[in-house]
Tab-separated table of C-alpha atoms in Angstrom:
chain	number	residue	atom	x	y	z
A	12	MET	CA	0.004	-0.004	0.002
A	13	LEU	CA	2.732	2.432	0.943
A	14	ASP	CA	4.822	1.882	-2.188
A	15	ARG	CA	1.677	2.086	-4.264
A	16	LYS	CA	1.101	5.554	-2.844
A	17	LEU	CA	4.706	6.543	-3.519
A	18	ASN	CA	4.473	5.085	-6.982
A	19	HIS	CA	1.372	7.083	-7.759
A	20	ARG	CA	2.911	10.274	-6.431
A	21	SER	CA	6.096	9.828	-8.446
A	22	HIS	CA	4.037	9.028	-11.537
A	23	ARG	CA	2.078	12.242	-11.011
A	24	ALA	CA	5.258	14.233	-10.601
A	25	ALA	CA	6.697	12.613	-13.744
A	26	ALA	CA	3.572	13.493	-15.690
A	27	ARG	CA	3.699	17.084	-14.467
A	28	HIS	CA	7.397	17.300	-15.301
A	29	ARG	CA	6.738	15.942	-18.799
A	30	GLN	CA	3.970	18.495	-19.272
A	31	THR	CA	6.175	21.390	-18.292
A	32	GLU	CA	8.984	19.985	-20.450
A	33	THR	CA	6.744	19.900	-23.526
A	34	ARG	CA	5.461	23.407	-22.716
A	35	ILE	CA	9.043	24.717	-22.489
A	36	LYS	CA	9.917	22.990	-25.765
A	37	LEU	CA	6.911	24.523	-27.465
A	38	PHE	CA	7.750	27.940	-26.066
A	39	VAL	CA	11.418	27.704	-27.118
A	40	GLY	CA	10.403	26.526	-30.559
A	41	PHE	CA	7.927	29.384	-30.877
A	42	MET	CA	10.570	31.938	-29.816
A	43	LYS	CA	13.075	30.437	-32.294
A	44	GLY	CA	10.529	30.628	-35.112
A	45	HIS	CA	9.602	34.199	-34.122
A	46	ARG	CA	13.212	35.277	-34.105
A	47	LEU	CA	13.791	33.620	-37.494
A	48	SER	CA	10.700	35.337	-38.908
A	49	LEU	CA	11.945	38.660	-37.524
A	50	GLU	CA	15.288	38.075	-39.247
A	51	GLY	CA	13.503	36.998	-42.443
A	52	ASN	CA	14.948	33.517	-42.661
A	53	ALA	CA	11.742	31.641	-41.897
A	54	PRO	CA	9.990	29.768	-44.778
A	55	ARG	CA	6.676	31.206	-43.624
A	56	PRO	CA	7.088	34.416	-41.505
A	57	CYS	CA	4.673	35.525	-38.807
A	58	ARG	CA	1.543	37.350	-39.938
A	59	ARG	CA	2.401	40.008	-37.360
A	60	THR	CA	5.738	40.816	-39.021
A	61	GLU	CA	4.084	40.719	-42.473
A	62	GLY	CA	1.496	43.237	-41.376
A	63	VAL	CA	-1.378	40.932	-42.462
A	64	GLY	CA	-4.102	39.976	-40.038
A	65	SER	CA	-6.735	41.452	-37.782
């Protein structure tokens, strides 16, 4: 019973860690793409830098 509790807690922590990891990866990728679009090296630049959009 006790190790089951510990197991569950560690699994929860691992899941949370994975979630934050993917979020950081997404954020870093977004920043990289934004910087590239600002430099003009991106294959499809941001709409914001193009001036198109609402």
